[in-house]
Short mmCIF file of C-alpha atoms in Angstrom, two decimals:
data_model
loop_
_atom_site.label_atom_id
_atom_site.label_comp_id
_atom_site.label_asym_id
_atom_site.label_seq_id
_atom_site.Cartn_x
_atom_site.Cartn_y
_atom_site.Cartn_z
CA MET A 24 6.43 75.41 2.17
CA ARG A 25 8.28 74.21 -0.90
CA PRO A 26 11.48 72.19 -0.39
CA ILE A 27 14.05 74.72 -1.63
CA GLU A 28 12.30 77.51 0.29
CA THR A 29 12.66 75.47 3.46
CA LEU A 30 16.32 74.80 2.69
CA LEU A 31 17.00 78.50 2.11
CA LEU A 32 15.45 79.47 5.45
CA PHE A 33 17.50 76.81 7.22
CA ILE A 34 20.77 77.97 5.61
CA ASN A 35 19.92 81.60 6.48
CA LEU A 36 19.52 80.51 10.09
CA LEU A 37 22.93 78.79 10.01
CA THR A 38 24.45 81.87 8.39
CA PHE A 39 23.15 84.08 11.19
CA PHE A 40 24.79 81.86 13.81
CA ALA A 41 27.99 81.68 11.76
CA ILE A 42 28.17 85.48 11.70
CA GLU A 43 27.15 86.18 15.29
CA VAL A 44 28.46 83.19 17.27
CA PRO A 45 32.11 82.04 17.49
CA LEU A 46 32.21 78.50 16.08
CA PRO A 47 34.36 75.57 17.18
CA ARG A 48 36.78 74.18 14.64
CA LEU A 49 34.63 71.10 14.02
CA VAL A 50 31.83 73.19 12.50
CA SER A 51 33.92 75.87 10.89
CA TRP A 52 32.50 74.90 7.47
CA ILE A 53 29.37 76.80 8.47
CA GLY A 54 31.40 79.92 7.88
CA CYS A 55 30.70 79.39 4.16
CA ALA A 56 26.92 79.30 4.73
CA ALA A 57 26.42 82.86 3.39
CA PRO A 58 27.62 82.17 -0.19
CA ILE A 59 25.85 78.81 -0.08
CA ALA A 60 22.61 80.56 0.87
CA LEU A 61 23.05 83.00 -2.03
CA VAL A 62 23.38 80.10 -4.48
CA ILE A 63 20.33 78.37 -2.99
CA ALA A 64 18.31 81.60 -3.29
CA PHE A 65 19.08 81.80 -7.01
CA VAL A 66 18.21 78.11 -7.45
CA GLN A 67 14.96 78.55 -5.55
CA VAL A 68 13.86 81.49 -7.71
CA LEU A 69 14.69 79.62 -10.91
CA ALA A 70 13.30 76.21 -9.90
CA GLU A 71 10.27 77.01 -7.73
CA GLY A 72 9.57 80.61 -8.68
CA PRO A 73 9.71 83.73 -6.50
CA ARG A 74 6.84 84.92 -4.34
CA TRP A 75 6.43 88.02 -2.25
CA GLN A 76 6.27 86.09 1.04
CA MET A 77 9.93 85.13 0.50
CA ILE A 78 11.17 88.71 0.03
CA PRO A 79 12.42 89.00 3.66
CA ALA A 80 14.36 85.76 3.19
CA TYR A 81 15.89 87.03 -0.07
CA VAL A 82 16.86 90.32 1.60
CA LEU A 83 18.45 88.52 4.53
CA THR A 84 20.39 86.28 2.17
CA GLY A 85 21.82 89.33 0.42
CA LEU A 86 22.65 91.14 3.68
CA PHE A 87 24.31 88.09 5.20
CA PHE A 88 26.42 87.69 2.06
CA LEU A 89 27.56 91.32 2.26
CA ILE A 90 28.46 90.88 5.93
CA TRP A 91 30.36 87.71 5.08
CA LEU A 92 32.30 89.60 2.42
CA LEU A 93 33.18 92.34 4.91
CA GLN A 94 34.29 89.80 7.49
CA ASN A 95 36.34 87.64 5.17
CA ILE A 96 37.62 89.84 2.36
CA VAL A 97 37.66 93.54 3.27
CA ALA A 98 37.74 93.28 7.07
CA THR A 99 39.55 96.27 8.64
CA GLY A 100 40.25 94.67 11.99
CA LYS A 101 38.79 97.66 13.83
CA PRO A 102 36.60 96.81 16.83
CA ILE A 103 32.86 97.23 16.37
CA ASN A 104 30.77 99.13 18.91
CA ARG A 105 28.84 96.79 21.21
CA LEU A 106 25.63 98.75 20.67
CA VAL A 107 25.97 98.25 16.94
CA VAL A 108 26.55 94.53 17.48
CA SER A 109 23.50 94.24 19.76
CA LEU A 110 21.35 96.15 17.29
CA ALA A 111 22.53 93.94 14.45
CA ILE A 112 21.72 90.80 16.42
CA GLY A 113 18.27 92.11 17.33
CA LEU A 114 17.48 93.06 13.74
CA GLY A 115 18.82 89.73 12.54
CA ILE A 116 16.53 87.82 14.90
CA LEU A 117 13.56 89.96 13.87
CA GLY A 118 14.37 89.49 10.19
CA LEU A 119 14.75 85.74 10.58
CA THR A 120 11.44 85.52 12.43
CA ILE A 121 9.58 87.44 9.71
CA SER A 122 11.29 85.50 6.93
CA ILE A 123 10.19 82.20 8.49
CA VAL A 124 6.67 83.11 9.66
CA LEU A 125 5.50 84.92 6.52
CA PRO A 126 5.89 82.06 4.01
CA MET A 127 4.45 79.67 6.61
CA ALA A 128 1.43 81.93 7.16
CA LEU A 129 0.62 82.00 3.43
CA PRO A 130 2.14 78.80 2.09
CA VAL A 131 2.19 77.23 -1.34
CA TYR A 132 -0.01 74.43 -0.02
CA ARG A 133 -0.84 71.04 -1.47
CA PHE A 134 -4.14 69.17 -1.59
CA PRO A 135 -4.09 65.71 -0.01
CA HIS A 136 -4.60 62.91 -2.51
CA PRO A 137 -8.27 61.92 -2.51
CA SER A 138 -9.30 58.50 -1.23
CA GLY A 139 -10.87 57.11 -4.42
CA ARG A 140 -9.20 54.84 -6.95
CA TYR A 141 -9.47 57.15 -9.95
CA GLU A 142 -6.95 59.72 -11.12
CA ILE A 143 -8.56 63.06 -12.02
CA GLY A 144 -8.66 64.93 -15.32
CA THR A 145 -9.91 68.45 -15.96
CA VAL A 146 -10.89 70.67 -18.86
CA THR A 147 -12.60 74.08 -19.08
CA TYR A 148 -15.34 75.36 -21.41
CA HIS A 149 -16.72 78.77 -22.35
CA TRP A 150 -20.44 78.71 -23.12
CA VAL A 151 -22.72 81.53 -24.28
CA ASP A 152 -26.50 81.42 -23.80
CA ALA A 153 -27.56 83.28 -26.94
CA ASP A 154 -31.24 83.17 -25.86
CA ARG A 155 -30.73 84.96 -22.55
CA ALA A 156 -29.83 88.58 -21.89
CA GLU A 157 -27.25 89.43 -19.24
CA VAL A 158 -29.41 91.23 -16.69
CA PHE A 159 -26.42 92.46 -14.70
CA SER A 160 -25.00 94.32 -17.71
CA THR A 161 -26.10 97.74 -18.93
CA ASP A 162 -25.41 96.60 -22.50
CA PRO A 163 -28.77 95.48 -23.98
CA ASN A 164 -26.95 93.21 -26.43
CA ALA A 165 -24.94 91.35 -23.79
CA ARG A 166 -25.73 87.64 -23.49
CA ARG A 167 -25.23 85.41 -20.48
CA GLU A 168 -21.79 83.75 -20.60
CA LEU A 169 -20.38 81.08 -18.32
CA MET A 170 -16.98 79.56 -17.66
CA VAL A 171 -17.43 75.92 -16.67
CA GLN A 172 -14.64 73.66 -15.47
CA VAL A 173 -15.20 69.91 -15.64
CA TRP A 174 -13.33 67.30 -13.58
CA TYR A 175 -13.65 63.61 -14.53
CA PRO A 176 -12.22 60.15 -13.67
CA ALA A 177 -9.04 59.81 -15.71
CA GLN A 178 -6.42 57.38 -16.99
CA GLY A 179 -3.43 59.43 -15.81
CA ASN A 180 -0.61 58.20 -13.62
CA SER A 181 1.27 59.56 -10.63
CA SER A 182 4.00 61.10 -12.81
CA SER A 183 1.63 63.20 -14.93
CA ALA A 184 1.89 67.01 -14.70
CA ARG A 185 -0.81 68.51 -12.48
CA ALA A 186 -3.25 71.31 -13.24
CA PRO A 187 -2.96 74.66 -11.43
CA TYR A 188 -5.43 75.36 -8.64
CA VAL A 189 -6.79 78.46 -10.37
CA GLN A 190 -6.32 80.09 -13.74
CA ASN A 191 -5.95 83.86 -14.23
CA VAL A 192 -4.48 84.42 -10.77
CA SER A 193 -3.69 88.06 -11.57
CA ALA A 194 -7.43 88.72 -11.89
CA LEU A 195 -8.60 86.57 -8.99
CA SER A 196 -6.05 87.66 -6.37
CA PRO A 197 -7.17 91.32 -6.13
CA ALA A 198 -10.82 90.26 -5.98
CA LEU A 199 -10.18 87.83 -3.10
CA ALA A 200 -7.89 90.30 -1.32
CA ARG A 201 -10.63 92.94 -1.29
CA LEU A 202 -12.87 90.60 0.72
CA ALA A 203 -10.27 90.28 3.46
CA HIS A 204 -9.18 93.95 3.23
CA LEU A 205 -5.68 92.86 2.19
CA PRO A 206 -3.31 94.16 -0.52
CA GLY A 207 -4.21 93.03 -4.02
CA PHE A 208 -1.08 90.91 -4.41
CA THR A 209 -1.77 88.82 -1.29
CA PHE A 210 -2.83 85.68 -3.15
CA GLU A 211 -0.54 85.96 -6.16
CA HIS A 212 1.28 82.84 -4.93
CA PHE A 213 -1.78 80.79 -5.94
CA LYS A 214 -0.09 80.53 -9.36
CA TYR A 215 2.24 77.97 -7.79
CA VAL A 216 -0.50 75.88 -6.13
CA THR A 217 -1.31 72.70 -8.03
CA THR A 218 -4.07 70.15 -7.60
CA ASN A 219 -4.39 66.40 -8.09
CA ALA A 220 -6.01 66.95 -11.50
CA ILE A 221 -4.28 66.38 -14.84
CA PRO A 222 -5.17 68.73 -17.74
CA SER A 223 -7.00 67.21 -20.74
CA VAL A 224 -5.99 63.62 -19.97
CA PRO A 225 -8.13 60.78 -21.44
CA ILE A 226 -11.13 59.75 -19.38
CA ALA A 227 -11.09 56.42 -17.52
CA THR A 228 -12.55 53.55 -19.55
CA ASP A 229 -13.56 50.99 -16.93
CA LYS A 230 -17.13 52.33 -16.95
CA PRO A 231 -19.18 53.28 -20.05
CA SER A 232 -20.29 56.53 -18.36
CA TYR A 233 -20.22 58.34 -15.03
CA PRO A 234 -22.89 60.22 -13.03
CA VAL A 235 -22.69 64.00 -13.29
CA LEU A 236 -22.71 66.66 -10.54
CA ILE A 237 -22.89 70.44 -10.92
CA PHE A 238 -21.12 72.60 -8.32
CA LEU A 239 -22.14 76.18 -7.45
CA GLU A 240 -19.71 78.64 -5.83
CA GLY A 241 -20.51 81.10 -3.05
CA LEU A 242 -20.81 84.86 -3.46
CA SER A 243 -17.40 86.36 -4.29
CA GLY A 244 -16.05 82.84 -4.65
CA PHE A 245 -14.57 81.00 -7.59
CA ARG A 246 -15.35 77.73 -9.31
CA GLN A 247 -12.38 75.90 -7.72
CA MET A 248 -13.16 77.01 -4.15
CA ASN A 249 -14.24 73.48 -3.07
CA THR A 250 -11.47 71.52 -4.76
CA PHE A 251 -11.15 69.34 -1.63
CA GLN A 252 -14.73 68.13 -2.18
CA VAL A 253 -14.72 68.03 -5.98
CA GLU A 254 -11.58 65.90 -6.19
CA GLU A 255 -12.87 63.44 -3.60
CA LEU A 256 -16.10 62.92 -5.54
CA VAL A 257 -14.33 62.58 -8.89
CA SER A 258 -11.85 60.07 -7.47
CA HIS A 259 -14.87 57.88 -6.64
CA GLY A 260 -16.28 57.94 -10.15
CA TYR A 261 -18.22 61.20 -10.64
CA ILE A 262 -17.93 63.89 -13.30
CA VAL A 263 -18.21 67.34 -11.70
CA ALA A 264 -18.92 70.55 -13.63
CA ALA A 265 -18.30 73.77 -11.66
CA ILE A 266 -19.81 77.03 -12.89
CA ASP A 267 -18.25 80.47 -12.56
CA GLN A 268 -21.37 82.65 -12.44
CA PRO A 269 -20.51 86.19 -13.63
CA TYR A 270 -21.28 88.98 -11.14
CA ALA A 271 -21.63 86.40 -8.34
CA ALA A 272 -18.07 85.05 -8.66
CA ALA A 273 -15.16 87.15 -7.42
CA SER A 274 -13.83 87.46 -10.96
CA VAL A 275 -14.57 85.71 -14.24
CA VAL A 276 -12.10 85.91 -17.13
CA PHE A 277 -13.23 84.83 -20.59
CA PRO A 278 -10.94 83.38 -23.28
CA ASP A 279 -10.74 86.70 -25.13
CA GLY A 280 -9.40 88.42 -21.99
CA ARG A 281 -12.58 90.17 -20.90
CA GLN A 282 -12.97 90.23 -17.14
CA ILE A 283 -16.08 90.61 -15.00
CA THR A 284 -15.55 91.51 -11.35
CA GLY A 285 -18.30 90.31 -9.06
CA LEU A 286 -20.74 92.50 -7.20
CA THR A 287 -20.12 93.10 -3.51
CA LYS A 288 -22.33 91.56 -0.84
CA ALA A 289 -23.97 94.95 -0.28
CA GLN A 290 -24.83 95.18 -3.99
CA MET A 291 -26.10 91.60 -4.27
CA GLU A 292 -27.90 91.35 -0.94
CA PRO A 293 -31.17 93.14 -1.92
CA LEU A 294 -31.58 90.81 -4.91
CA THR A 295 -30.85 87.71 -2.83
CA GLN A 296 -33.17 88.76 -0.01
CA GLN A 297 -35.94 89.30 -2.52
CA SER A 298 -35.69 85.58 -3.31
CA LEU A 299 -35.42 84.56 0.34
CA SER A 300 -37.98 86.91 1.86
CA PRO A 301 -39.95 88.73 -0.88
CA ASN A 302 -40.77 92.39 -0.40
CA GLU A 303 -43.68 94.09 -2.16
CA LYS A 304 -41.27 96.81 -3.25
CA ALA A 305 -38.99 94.67 -5.37
CA PRO A 306 -35.43 95.83 -6.14
CA ILE A 307 -34.61 97.33 -9.52
CA LEU A 308 -31.58 96.25 -11.55
CA ASN A 309 -30.58 98.24 -14.63
CA GLY A 310 -34.11 99.54 -14.99
CA GLN A 311 -35.75 96.12 -14.55
CA ILE A 312 -37.92 95.18 -11.58
CA ILE A 313 -36.55 91.91 -10.17
CA LYS A 314 -39.78 90.65 -8.67
CA ASN A 315 -38.50 87.21 -7.62
CA GLY A 316 -34.95 88.23 -6.82
CA ASN A 317 -31.80 86.84 -8.40
CA MET A 318 -32.29 83.13 -7.73
CA PRO A 319 -34.49 82.26 -10.72
CA TYR A 320 -31.94 83.93 -13.02
CA PHE A 321 -28.96 82.17 -11.45
CA ALA A 322 -30.84 78.86 -11.49
CA GLN A 323 -31.22 79.21 -15.26
CA ASP A 324 -27.40 78.96 -15.42
CA ILE A 325 -27.73 75.40 -14.11
CA SER A 326 -30.44 74.47 -16.61
CA PHE A 327 -28.39 75.99 -19.43
CA THR A 328 -25.32 74.07 -18.25
CA ILE A 329 -27.32 70.84 -18.23
CA ASN A 330 -28.33 71.54 -21.84
CA GLN A 331 -24.69 72.14 -22.76
CA LEU A 332 -23.64 68.92 -21.05
CA TYR A 333 -26.21 67.02 -23.10
CA ALA A 334 -24.67 68.57 -26.23
CA LEU A 335 -21.15 67.82 -24.95
CA ASN A 336 -22.17 64.20 -24.51
CA ILE A 337 -22.79 64.08 -28.25
CA THR A 338 -19.81 66.11 -29.47
CA ASP A 339 -16.92 67.28 -27.31
CA PRO A 340 -14.53 69.73 -29.06
CA ASN A 341 -11.79 68.39 -26.77
CA GLY A 342 -12.50 64.79 -27.76
CA ILE A 343 -12.70 63.63 -24.13
CA LEU A 344 -16.22 63.51 -22.69
CA ALA A 345 -18.52 62.61 -25.59
CA GLY A 346 -20.69 59.65 -24.68
CA ARG A 347 -19.22 59.41 -21.17
CA LEU A 348 -21.66 61.58 -19.18
CA ASP A 349 -24.55 59.67 -17.63
CA MET A 350 -27.14 62.42 -17.82
CA LYS A 351 -29.79 60.13 -16.31
CA ARG A 352 -27.87 60.33 -13.03
CA LEU A 353 -27.56 64.05 -12.39
CA GLY A 354 -27.13 65.98 -9.15
CA THR A 355 -25.99 69.34 -7.84
CA PHE A 356 -24.30 70.78 -4.76
CA GLY A 357 -23.32 74.25 -3.61
CA ILE A 358 -22.02 76.35 -0.74
CA SER A 359 -23.56 79.59 0.58
CA LEU A 360 -25.04 81.53 -2.38
CA GLY A 361 -24.34 78.43 -4.46
CA ALA A 362 -26.50 76.37 -2.11
CA ILE A 363 -29.38 78.81 -2.56
CA VAL A 364 -28.97 78.58 -6.34
CA ALA A 365 -28.78 74.79 -6.17
CA SER A 366 -32.05 74.59 -4.23
CA GLU A 367 -33.79 76.91 -6.69
CA ALA A 368 -32.51 74.83 -9.62
CA CYS A 369 -33.73 71.61 -8.00
CA HIS A 370 -37.10 73.28 -7.49
CA THR A 371 -37.44 74.28 -11.16
CA ASP A 372 -35.52 71.60 -13.11
CA PRO A 373 -36.73 68.00 -12.61
CA ARG A 374 -33.67 66.63 -14.44
CA LEU A 375 -31.71 67.10 -11.21
CA GLN A 376 -32.11 63.95 -9.14
CA ALA A 377 -30.15 64.69 -5.96
CA CYS A 378 -29.45 68.01 -4.23
CA LEU A 379 -26.84 68.86 -1.59
CA MET A 380 -26.94 72.32 0.00
CA MET A 381 -24.33 73.63 2.45
CA ASP A 382 -24.84 76.38 5.00
CA ALA A 383 -27.32 78.77 3.40
CA ALA A 384 -30.92 79.96 3.71
CA MET A 385 -33.47 78.59 1.24
CA PRO A 386 -35.57 80.66 -1.21
CA ALA A 387 -39.17 81.39 -0.28
CA ALA A 388 -40.48 79.41 -3.27
CA VAL A 389 -38.51 76.34 -2.16
CA VAL A 390 -39.65 76.69 1.45
CA GLN A 391 -43.25 76.87 0.29
CA ALA A 392 -43.12 73.92 -2.12
CA GLY A 393 -40.35 71.73 -0.70
CA LEU A 394 -38.11 69.66 -2.97
CA ARG A 395 -39.14 66.58 -4.92
CA GLN A 396 -35.63 65.17 -5.09
CA PRO A 397 -33.67 63.46 -2.32
CA SER A 398 -31.86 66.30 -0.58
CA MET A 399 -29.21 66.89 2.06
CA TRP A 400 -28.37 70.00 4.07
CA ILE A 401 -25.03 70.32 5.88
CA THR A 402 -24.74 73.21 8.32
CA ARG A 403 -23.84 73.87 11.98
CA PRO A 404 -25.75 74.72 15.19
CA ALA A 405 -26.73 78.28 16.10
CA ASP A 406 -24.20 78.38 18.94
CA THR A 407 -21.35 77.73 16.51
CA ILE A 408 -22.58 80.50 14.20
CA ARG A 409 -22.70 82.88 17.16
CA LEU A 410 -19.12 81.90 18.01
CA GLU A 411 -18.14 82.77 14.45
CA ARG A 412 -19.82 86.17 14.85
CA GLN A 413 -17.92 86.72 18.08
CA ARG A 414 -14.57 85.96 16.44
CA SER A 415 -14.92 87.45 12.97
CA GLY A 416 -18.20 89.41 12.78
CA GLY A 417 -21.28 89.10 10.60
CA TRP A 418 -24.17 86.70 11.20
CA THR A 419 -26.88 88.73 12.90
CA GLU A 420 -29.55 86.86 14.84
CA GLU A 421 -31.87 87.46 11.91
CA ASP A 422 -29.32 85.82 9.56
CA ILE A 423 -28.98 82.82 11.85
CA THR A 424 -32.71 82.36 12.21
CA GLN A 425 -33.35 82.71 8.49
CA THR A 426 -30.57 80.28 7.56
CA LEU A 427 -31.42 77.50 9.99
CA THR A 428 -35.21 77.73 9.96
CA THR A 429 -35.55 77.78 6.15
CA MET A 430 -33.23 74.80 5.69
CA ARG A 431 -35.08 72.91 8.37
CA ALA A 432 -38.45 73.84 6.84
CA VAL A 433 -37.54 72.41 3.43
CA PHE A 434 -36.03 69.32 5.07
CA GLU A 435 -39.25 68.67 6.97
CA LYS A 436 -41.22 68.79 3.70
CA SER A 437 -38.98 66.15 2.13
CA LEU A 438 -40.32 62.67 1.57
CA PRO A 439 -39.58 60.30 4.51
CA GLY A 440 -36.13 58.77 4.06
CA ASN A 441 -35.14 61.18 1.29
CA GLY A 442 -34.07 64.15 3.38
CA TYR A 443 -30.99 64.58 5.56
CA TYR A 444 -30.22 67.50 7.87
CA VAL A 445 -26.66 67.42 9.20
CA GLN A 446 -25.27 69.83 11.81
CA VAL A 447 -21.53 69.80 12.53
CA PRO A 448 -20.55 71.68 15.70
CA GLY A 449 -17.34 73.72 15.55
CA MET A 450 -17.48 74.51 11.81
CA PHE A 451 -17.40 78.09 10.59
CA HIS A 452 -18.72 79.11 7.17
CA LEU A 453 -15.30 78.99 5.51
CA ASN A 454 -14.69 75.47 6.84
CA PHE A 455 -17.01 74.39 4.01
CA THR A 456 -14.46 75.66 1.45
CA ASP A 457 -10.75 75.37 0.65
CA VAL A 458 -9.96 78.53 2.65
CA THR A 459 -8.44 76.71 5.62
CA TYR A 460 -5.70 75.51 3.27
CA PHE A 461 -4.80 79.14 2.53
CA SER A 462 -3.17 79.59 5.93
CA PRO A 463 -2.59 77.44 9.02
CA PHE A 464 -3.58 80.50 11.07
CA THR A 465 -7.21 80.75 9.86
CA PRO A 466 -8.57 79.56 13.26
CA GLN A 467 -6.50 82.16 15.13
CA LEU A 468 -7.74 84.87 12.75
CA GLY A 469 -11.36 83.85 13.31
CA PHE A 470 -11.92 82.56 9.76
CA ALA A 471 -12.16 78.89 10.75
CA GLY A 472 -13.88 77.19 13.64
CA PRO A 473 -12.46 75.20 16.54
CA ILE A 474 -12.97 71.91 14.69
CA ASP A 475 -9.81 70.44 13.15
CA ALA A 476 -9.81 71.68 9.55
CA GLN A 477 -9.02 68.30 7.98
CA ARG A 478 -11.66 66.59 10.10
CA ALA A 479 -14.22 69.10 8.81
CA TYR A 480 -13.23 68.19 5.23
CA ASN A 481 -13.43 64.49 6.02
CA ILE A 482 -16.94 64.88 7.43
CA ILE A 483 -18.18 66.88 4.43
CA ASN A 484 -16.62 64.42 1.98
CA ALA A 485 -17.99 61.37 3.78
CA TYR A 486 -21.56 62.68 3.83
CA SER A 487 -21.39 64.06 0.29
CA LEU A 488 -20.12 60.79 -1.13
CA ALA A 489 -22.56 58.62 0.84
CA PHE A 490 -25.50 60.79 -0.23
CA PHE A 491 -24.72 60.84 -3.95
CA ASP A 492 -23.69 57.19 -3.93
CA GLN A 493 -27.09 56.25 -2.53
CA TYR A 494 -29.24 58.32 -4.85
CA LEU A 495 -27.19 58.37 -8.06
CA LYS A 496 -25.43 55.00 -7.84
CA GLY A 497 -27.97 53.05 -5.79
CA ASN A 498 -25.45 52.07 -3.12
#
């Protein structure tokens, strides 16, 4: 929790004891805790910003202040019924418990500082592929548009203002909440979460250029969903471009305010399965037969982004990245749906030189042909996936078999020494993303595995960095 929030909860606790428990003379100053708490509440709202998880604390602060006024200013001296006193104490304890647990359950969390020597800068671009129709739109004139956020090694210092975790929280929060069957405002507090990145800061100058990685989000995800991994890679001298893929992402907001809400898993699944396990009766999307599923189309987003990065390396409208992207050292990585897209892109675009895929089945075309590039798969054993199913649902035996056997099949077709298949026991699917930062109770809710969440991040970061360092930096 934030510092003034913590202070307010502590003063509320003192106020409760001051009201309910007779105090010795030495600590009689606590009798003024109620007005102090009211002042702190106002300061907290002004300095840190209000959030719905703190509403019980704000209400308690107000109630305690009213009780203090009654006790100290307009007290009648009449005895109070013991039942009323007991009820008030019980409600006070319940209120205090809720006011403390709720902001702890959904905190304004912070990302640990990455281990590399570079500070991190970030900037976002809006790119339109004028040569490609938007197949998910019913508008025949719609073109494919992408929002791409780039993180890069920077010259900033520890006192620089930090970038927010996500932009357009009001659009993203309802989309994420729907996935967990929660109220739309559940994640509104993300507007207060900051990262280690600095907006639009100059790029570091100790190297003439830096290798480039492209990150792909999972279905109903968002481009910042693996900030723990992105920031670690950037701090060690990589430029990372993360793509928000419309209709796959939870929500994409364009600079003119237009918003595209992603398709649900049920809507996207037939198209994805057509890429993973082709059916003679191909699915139809907006009147078009999607013979090869959605992966070839999504993979074109990566090729288009590579083209845009080449152009950005010549002229950057932000005056930051021109000439600093080493496009001869280019890799990609993704989680879940993003891993499937990454594998398809590596299969079709030889400009990608290293491919990292996390916890997803591989397309049929990739299974058949294998990958030319050095590749790594990070996943978990079948028993861990079954444990995830037991705790939070999903993951049929067919899903497990398809995921593990297709990854293993492509790995076994890799050139000797160029393929790595990593299984981490105890990791659930969401352990591959930032989600375990969202709440310390994700393991208890079945969203995270029995492995320590930070250890899972450390493992992913260590293998990711070692892999790309070997094949893009020659270490």
